[in-house]
Amino acid sequence: MEFDVETVNGILGIDDSFKAPTKLMELMLDDDKRVKIFKKFLEISTDLSFDWFHQYFEDEQAQRKTKKQDFTPESVAAVLQALVGNSSGTYYEPAAGTGGLVIKRWQHDRLADPVMDNGKRPKWMSIFTYDPRHYWYQVEEMSDRALPFLLFNMSIRGMNGIAVQCDSLTRVGQSAYFIRNDSDDFMAFSEIHKLPQTDEVLKVCDLESWKNDVSKKARK
């Protein structure tokens, strides 16, 4: 197991797994530290086709009793991806967890490049045509523990999109993050920007309200 508990905790510089979400979120929001931590993980593996944290999170972080958190098996994720098929460049997923399914979609997009596929070109042409800016991934997750891993997984793969911490049923949000790779480099990392809790961001994220909205209380 490449990314077992000892390995992940060692890279993050923590002595207990319960500290991982807080530490990882801190690293994701720091431009310099984020890049350094990505490079440390990539020294161990450069295979980005799957979620490195699958077993780690399931064993150490999943809140099965309180939030019924569990992972979608790799085989099921592959079947779901095949059923969805080609995309127009946009992807939406509620309850995204740490990102196993969105990674499958990203892997498909970069290998098949459906946006630029005219149905006549050979499959290998995608290496010349794939541009991260052609694809947009909007994901939602409620868990404080899963969200930092989701941001990691999107940013290290150079995705563009928004990760929203919210209840996907009530549409009440806690935070939102813009994941940005403004280049045609499929090997580039994405920036992560925490978005302000404004009415404009509510609209973009299709949310009803912000949880503990201080500005609304002040206006009242």
Coordinates of C-alpha atoms in Angstrom, one line a residue:
M1 CA 0.0 0.0 0.0
E2 CA 1.8 3.2 -1.2
F3 CA -0.2 5.6 0.8
D4 CA -0.8 3.8 4.1
V5 CA -1.4 5.6 7.4
E6 CA 2.3 5.8 8.3
T7 CA 3.2 7.2 4.9
V8 CA 0.5 9.9 4.7
N9 CA 1.0 11.0 8.3
G10 CA 4.7 11.2 7.8
I11 CA 4.4 13.4 4.7
L12 CA 1.9 15.7 6.5
G13 CA 4.2 15.8 9.6
I14 CA 1.5 14.7 12.0
D15 CA 1.7 12.1 14.8
D16 CA -2.0 11.2 14.7
S17 CA -4.5 10.7 11.9
F18 CA -7.2 12.9 13.5
K19 CA -5.0 15.9 12.8
A20 CA -4.9 15.2 9.0
P21 CA -7.9 17.2 7.8
T22 CA -6.9 20.4 9.7
K23 CA -3.3 20.1 8.6
L24 CA -4.2 19.3 5.0
M25 CA -6.6 22.2 4.8
E26 CA -3.9 24.5 6.1
L27 CA -1.5 23.3 3.4
M28 CA -4.1 23.6 0.6
L29 CA -4.7 27.3 1.3
D30 CA -1.0 28.2 1.3
D31 CA 0.4 28.6 -2.2
D32 CA 4.0 27.6 -1.4
K33 CA 3.3 24.8 1.0
R34 CA 0.6 23.3 -1.3
V35 CA 3.1 22.9 -4.1
K36 CA 5.8 21.4 -1.8
I37 CA 3.4 18.9 -0.4
F38 CA 2.2 17.8 -3.8
K39 CA 5.8 17.2 -4.9
K40 CA 6.4 15.0 -1.8
F41 CA 3.4 12.9 -2.7
L42 CA 4.5 12.6 -6.3
E43 CA 7.9 11.3 -5.2
I44 CA 6.0 8.2 -4.0
S45 CA 3.6 7.8 -7.0
T46 CA 2.8 9.7 -10.2
D47 CA -0.2 7.6 -11.0
L48 CA -3.0 10.1 -10.7
S49 CA -5.7 7.8 -12.1
F50 CA -7.2 6.9 -8.8
D51 CA -7.8 8.4 -5.3
W52 CA -4.6 7.8 -3.2
F53 CA -6.5 8.4 0.0
H54 CA -9.2 5.7 -0.5
Q55 CA -8.0 3.3 2.1
Y56 CA -6.4 5.9 4.4
F57 CA -9.6 7.9 4.7
E58 CA -11.9 4.9 5.0
D59 CA -9.8 3.5 7.8
E60 CA -9.0 6.7 9.7
Q61 CA -11.4 9.5 8.8
A62 CA -14.8 8.1 7.6
Q63 CA -17.7 8.9 9.9
R64 CA -19.8 5.8 9.1
K65 CA -22.1 6.0 12.2
T66 CA -22.9 9.7 12.2
K67 CA -22.8 10.5 8.5
K68 CA -22.9 7.1 6.8
Q69 CA -19.7 7.8 5.0
D70 CA -18.3 5.0 2.9
F71 CA -16.3 4.8 -0.3
T72 CA -17.5 3.9 -3.8
P73 CA -15.5 0.9 -4.9
E74 CA -13.1 1.4 -7.8
S75 CA -15.1 -1.1 -9.9
V76 CA -18.4 0.7 -9.3
A77 CA -16.8 4.1 -10.1
A78 CA -15.5 2.7 -13.4
V79 CA -19.0 1.4 -14.3
L80 CA -20.6 4.8 -13.4
Q81 CA -18.1 6.6 -15.6
A82 CA -18.9 4.2 -18.5
L83 CA -22.6 4.8 -18.1
V84 CA -22.3 8.6 -18.1
G85 CA -20.1 8.5 -21.2
N86 CA -18.6 11.5 -22.9
S87 CA -19.2 14.9 -21.6
S88 CA -19.6 18.4 -22.9
G89 CA -16.9 19.6 -20.5
T90 CA -19.0 20.2 -17.4
Y91 CA -19.4 17.8 -14.5
Y92 CA -21.5 18.0 -11.3
E93 CA -21.4 15.7 -8.3
P94 CA -23.1 16.0 -4.9
A95 CA -21.6 14.2 -1.9
A96 CA -18.3 13.9 -3.6
G97 CA -16.4 12.6 -0.6
T98 CA -12.6 12.8 -1.2
G99 CA -13.1 12.7 -5.0
G100 CA -13.0 9.1 -6.2
L101 CA -15.7 9.6 -8.8
V102 CA -14.5 13.1 -10.1
I103 CA -11.0 11.6 -10.5
K104 CA -12.5 8.9 -12.8
R105 CA -14.3 11.6 -14.8
W106 CA -11.1 13.7 -15.0
Q107 CA -9.1 10.6 -16.1
H108 CA -11.6 9.9 -18.8
D109 CA -11.6 13.6 -20.0
R110 CA -7.8 13.9 -20.3
L111 CA -7.5 10.5 -22.1
A112 CA -10.5 10.9 -24.5
D113 CA -10.8 14.7 -24.6
P114 CA -14.5 14.6 -25.6
V115 CA -14.7 18.4 -26.0
M116 CA -12.3 18.3 -28.9
D117 CA -13.3 14.9 -30.3
N118 CA -15.0 15.1 -33.7
G119 CA -15.5 11.4 -33.8
K120 CA -13.0 10.9 -36.6
R121 CA -9.6 11.5 -35.0
P122 CA -7.5 8.7 -33.5
K123 CA -7.6 8.3 -29.7
W124 CA -4.0 9.1 -29.3
M125 CA -4.6 12.7 -30.6
S126 CA -5.9 13.7 -27.1
I127 CA -2.3 14.1 -25.9
F128 CA -2.0 17.1 -28.3
T129 CA -5.5 18.6 -27.9
Y130 CA -6.4 18.2 -24.1
D131 CA -6.6 21.5 -22.4
P132 CA -7.6 21.7 -18.7
R133 CA -9.5 24.9 -19.3
H134 CA -12.0 23.1 -21.5
Y135 CA -13.4 21.2 -18.5
W136 CA -15.3 22.3 -15.4
Y137 CA -15.9 20.2 -12.3
Q138 CA -18.4 21.4 -9.7
V139 CA -18.5 19.2 -6.6
E140 CA -20.2 19.3 -3.2
E141 CA -19.3 17.7 0.1
M142 CA -20.6 18.4 3.6
S143 CA -17.9 16.7 5.7
D144 CA -15.1 18.8 7.3
R145 CA -12.9 15.7 7.2
A146 CA -13.4 14.9 3.6
L147 CA -13.2 18.4 2.1
P148 CA -9.4 19.0 2.4
F149 CA -8.7 15.6 0.7
L150 CA -11.2 16.6 -2.1
L151 CA -9.4 20.0 -2.6
F152 CA -6.0 18.1 -2.7
N153 CA -7.3 15.7 -5.3
M154 CA -8.6 18.4 -7.6
S155 CA -5.7 20.7 -7.3
I156 CA -2.9 18.2 -7.8
R157 CA -4.6 17.1 -11.0
G158 CA -4.8 20.6 -12.4
M159 CA -8.6 20.7 -12.6
N160 CA -10.8 23.8 -12.9
G161 CA -14.0 24.0 -10.9
I162 CA -15.6 24.8 -7.6
A163 CA -15.8 22.7 -4.5
V164 CA -18.7 23.6 -2.2
Q165 CA -19.0 22.6 1.4
C166 CA -22.8 22.3 1.8
D167 CA -25.8 20.2 2.4
S168 CA -26.8 19.1 -1.1
L169 CA -30.5 18.7 -0.1
T170 CA -31.2 21.8 1.9
R171 CA -28.7 23.9 -0.2
V172 CA -27.2 25.6 2.9
G173 CA -23.5 26.2 2.4
Q174 CA -20.6 26.6 4.7
S175 CA -17.8 27.5 2.3
A176 CA -16.8 27.4 -1.4
Y177 CA -13.4 27.1 -3.1
F178 CA -12.4 28.0 -6.6
I179 CA -9.9 25.6 -8.1
R180 CA -8.1 27.2 -11.0
N181 CA -5.6 26.1 -13.6
D182 CA -5.4 29.0 -16.1
S183 CA -3.0 27.3 -18.5
D184 CA -3.0 24.6 -21.2
D185 CA -0.5 22.6 -19.2
F186 CA -2.1 19.2 -18.2
M187 CA 0.7 18.7 -15.7
A188 CA 0.2 22.0 -13.9
F189 CA -1.2 22.2 -10.4
S190 CA -4.4 24.3 -9.7
E191 CA -4.5 27.3 -7.4
I192 CA -7.1 27.2 -4.6
H193 CA -9.0 30.3 -3.7
K194 CA -11.5 30.4 -0.8
L195 CA -14.6 32.4 -2.0
P196 CA -16.3 35.1 0.0
Q197 CA -19.7 34.4 1.5
T198 CA -21.6 36.7 -0.8
D199 CA -25.0 36.6 -2.6
E200 CA -23.1 36.3 -5.9
V201 CA -21.3 33.2 -4.8
L202 CA -24.6 31.8 -3.5
K203 CA -26.0 32.2 -7.0
V204 CA -23.0 30.6 -8.7
C205 CA -23.1 27.6 -6.3
D206 CA -26.9 27.3 -6.5
L207 CA -27.2 27.7 -2.7
E208 CA -30.1 29.0 -0.7
S209 CA -28.1 30.5 2.1
W210 CA -24.9 30.5 4.1
K211 CA -24.8 28.7 7.4
N212 CA -24.1 31.2 10.2
D213 CA -24.3 34.1 7.8
V214 CA -22.9 37.0 9.9
S215 CA -23.6 39.6 7.3
K216 CA -27.3 38.8 7.1
K217 CA -27.6 38.9 10.9
A218 CA -25.9 42.3 10.9
R219 CA -28.3 43.6 8.2
K220 CA -31.3 42.6 10.4

